[in-house]
Structures are given as C-alpha cells and as structure tokens.
Amino acid sequence: LHIVYGNQLLMDLATNPPSPEDLEKRIAENAKNEKQAIGKQQVIAMLTQSFADMKKSMEEMRANGLGRPADFFGQRTTRRGVLTSLDTHIAEHLGQLIAYCRINGITPPWSAQQ
C-alpha cells in the first residue's frame, strides 16, 4: 500500500501539485491508509492499477513536456525530476522485497529456481 499511495502522490506532484497544506494532509492520510488491513488480492489489484495509471500519465506527459517546472517538497525541479524520484522510490522497494525474500527463505516469483 505504501507503494500504491506513494506512486499516486508522486504522480500528482509531477502533474498537478497540491498546495503545501494539502500536501501535508495527503501525506498524513497516506500514512493512515497504508495501515489498512486488506487482502492480498486487493493489494495486488491496487498495485496493478497504480502502475497502469503511472504508465498512462507518463505517456500523456511526454506530449505535455517533461521539462516543465515542478516543486518537489520545496525543491525546484522538473516533471522529469519528479518521475526520476518515483523510479528510485519503486526500485528501493523492489530491493527491500528481495532482501525480505532472502532473509525469510522465500523464493521470489521472478526467480528461475522455483
């Protein structure tokens, strides 16, 4: 859920940035929503939809210009800069998932050693 809500927030920062007050509210709301007790299938559906929404937004953004200015938590950047942070965010969580699998003796679904 952290990935889902983080993806949505970062895409909004790249495309339609909220006011600083709204951003703080959204961050607090995301932290609360990440703790929801929901089922595995619902989480998978939410992740799938989140990645589809990101892809669609990125494709539309190409036409609108990735070089447009953006504010990223008080830091001046471009839409491209926000998307780079989004990519890094996702990669960090993939690394955490890989470490979790290794520590717990879980064979990841993408592994050929199944």
Short mmCIF file of C-alpha atoms in Angstrom, two decimals:
data_model
loop_
_atom_site.label_atom_id
_atom_site.label_comp_id
_atom_site.label_asym_id
_atom_site.label_seq_id
_atom_site.Cartn_x
_atom_site.Cartn_y
_atom_site.Cartn_z
CA LEU A 1 0.00 0.00 0.00
CA HIS A 2 2.93 2.31 0.63
CA ILE A 3 3.98 1.88 -2.98
CA VAL A 4 0.43 2.50 -4.26
CA TYR A 5 -0.07 5.70 -2.29
CA GLY A 6 3.48 6.86 -2.93
CA ASN A 7 3.04 6.37 -6.68
CA GLN A 8 -0.18 8.39 -6.63
CA LEU A 9 1.36 11.21 -4.61
CA LEU A 10 4.49 11.47 -6.74
CA MET A 11 2.48 11.42 -9.96
CA ASP A 12 0.32 14.23 -8.59
CA LEU A 13 3.44 16.20 -7.69
CA ALA A 14 4.62 15.82 -11.29
CA THR A 15 1.29 16.65 -12.93
CA ASN A 16 -0.89 18.70 -10.60
CA PRO A 17 0.99 19.69 -7.46
CA PRO A 18 -1.13 20.29 -4.36
CA SER A 19 -0.68 23.30 -2.09
CA PRO A 20 1.78 22.81 0.79
CA GLU A 21 -1.16 22.46 3.20
CA ASP A 22 -2.89 19.88 1.01
CA LEU A 23 0.40 18.02 0.59
CA GLU A 24 0.83 17.70 4.36
CA LYS A 25 -2.76 16.45 4.70
CA ARG A 26 -2.22 13.97 1.91
CA ILE A 27 0.97 12.60 3.46
CA ALA A 28 -0.81 12.08 6.79
CA GLU A 29 -3.77 10.45 5.03
CA ASN A 30 -1.43 8.17 3.07
CA ALA A 31 0.34 7.07 6.25
CA LYS A 32 -3.04 6.19 7.77
CA ASN A 33 -4.26 4.38 4.63
CA GLU A 34 -1.06 2.32 4.35
CA LYS A 35 -2.03 0.58 7.59
CA GLN A 36 -5.35 -0.71 6.23
CA ALA A 37 -5.99 -4.38 6.80
CA ILE A 38 -6.94 -5.56 3.33
CA GLY A 39 -6.48 -8.81 1.48
CA LYS A 40 -3.63 -9.86 -0.78
CA GLN A 41 -5.79 -9.86 -3.92
CA GLN A 42 -6.97 -6.29 -3.24
CA VAL A 43 -3.38 -5.12 -2.71
CA ILE A 44 -2.32 -6.79 -5.98
CA ALA A 45 -5.24 -5.15 -7.80
CA MET A 46 -4.35 -1.75 -6.33
CA LEU A 47 -0.68 -2.14 -7.32
CA THR A 48 -1.63 -3.24 -10.82
CA GLN A 49 -3.93 -0.24 -11.23
CA SER A 50 -1.31 2.10 -9.78
CA PHE A 51 1.32 1.00 -12.29
CA ALA A 52 -1.20 1.26 -15.16
CA ASP A 53 -2.15 4.79 -14.04
CA MET A 54 1.52 5.79 -13.84
CA LYS A 55 2.22 4.47 -17.32
CA LYS A 56 -0.75 6.36 -18.75
CA SER A 57 0.26 9.59 -17.02
CA MET A 58 3.84 9.27 -18.24
CA GLU A 59 2.74 8.69 -21.81
CA GLU A 60 0.50 11.75 -21.69
CA MET A 61 3.25 13.79 -20.06
CA ARG A 62 5.61 13.25 -22.97
CA ALA A 63 3.31 15.34 -25.11
CA ASN A 64 2.98 17.98 -22.41
CA GLY A 65 6.71 18.33 -21.77
CA LEU A 66 8.81 16.66 -19.13
CA GLY A 67 10.93 19.79 -18.81
CA ARG A 68 8.13 21.80 -17.22
CA PRO A 69 8.95 23.14 -13.77
CA ALA A 70 7.79 21.27 -10.70
CA ASP A 71 8.08 21.66 -6.95
CA PHE A 72 9.23 18.54 -5.15
CA PHE A 73 8.78 19.00 -1.42
CA GLY A 74 10.09 22.56 -1.63
CA GLN A 75 12.83 21.72 -4.13
CA ARG A 76 12.59 23.26 -7.59
CA THR A 77 12.90 20.62 -10.28
CA THR A 78 11.11 19.47 -13.44
CA ARG A 79 8.44 16.88 -14.07
CA ARG A 80 11.27 14.64 -15.24
CA GLY A 81 12.97 15.12 -11.87
CA VAL A 82 9.84 14.04 -10.00
CA LEU A 83 9.48 10.98 -12.22
CA THR A 84 13.13 10.09 -11.59
CA SER A 85 12.38 10.17 -7.86
CA LEU A 86 9.35 7.97 -8.48
CA ASP A 87 11.53 5.46 -10.33
CA THR A 88 14.03 5.47 -7.47
CA HIS A 89 11.23 5.01 -4.93
CA ILE A 90 9.96 1.91 -6.73
CA ALA A 91 13.49 0.49 -7.13
CA GLU A 92 14.19 0.94 -3.41
CA HIS A 93 11.09 -1.05 -2.53
CA LEU A 94 11.99 -3.79 -5.00
CA GLY A 95 15.35 -4.09 -3.24
CA GLN A 96 13.59 -4.30 0.12
CA LEU A 97 11.31 -7.04 -1.20
CA ILE A 98 14.28 -9.02 -2.49
CA ALA A 99 16.03 -8.71 0.88
CA TYR A 100 12.84 -9.76 2.69
CA CYS A 101 12.57 -12.86 0.49
CA ARG A 102 16.20 -13.82 1.05
CA ILE A 103 16.06 -13.34 4.81
CA ASN A 104 12.87 -15.39 5.10
CA GLY A 105 13.88 -18.18 2.70
CA ILE A 106 11.18 -17.24 0.20
CA THR A 107 11.80 -17.93 -3.47
CA PRO A 108 10.66 -14.81 -5.33
CA PRO A 109 8.11 -15.43 -8.08
CA TRP A 110 10.51 -13.98 -10.67
CA SER A 111 13.24 -16.48 -9.73
CA ALA A 112 14.05 -19.37 -12.08
CA GLN A 113 14.74 -21.58 -9.03
CA GLN A 114 11.10 -22.46 -8.34
#
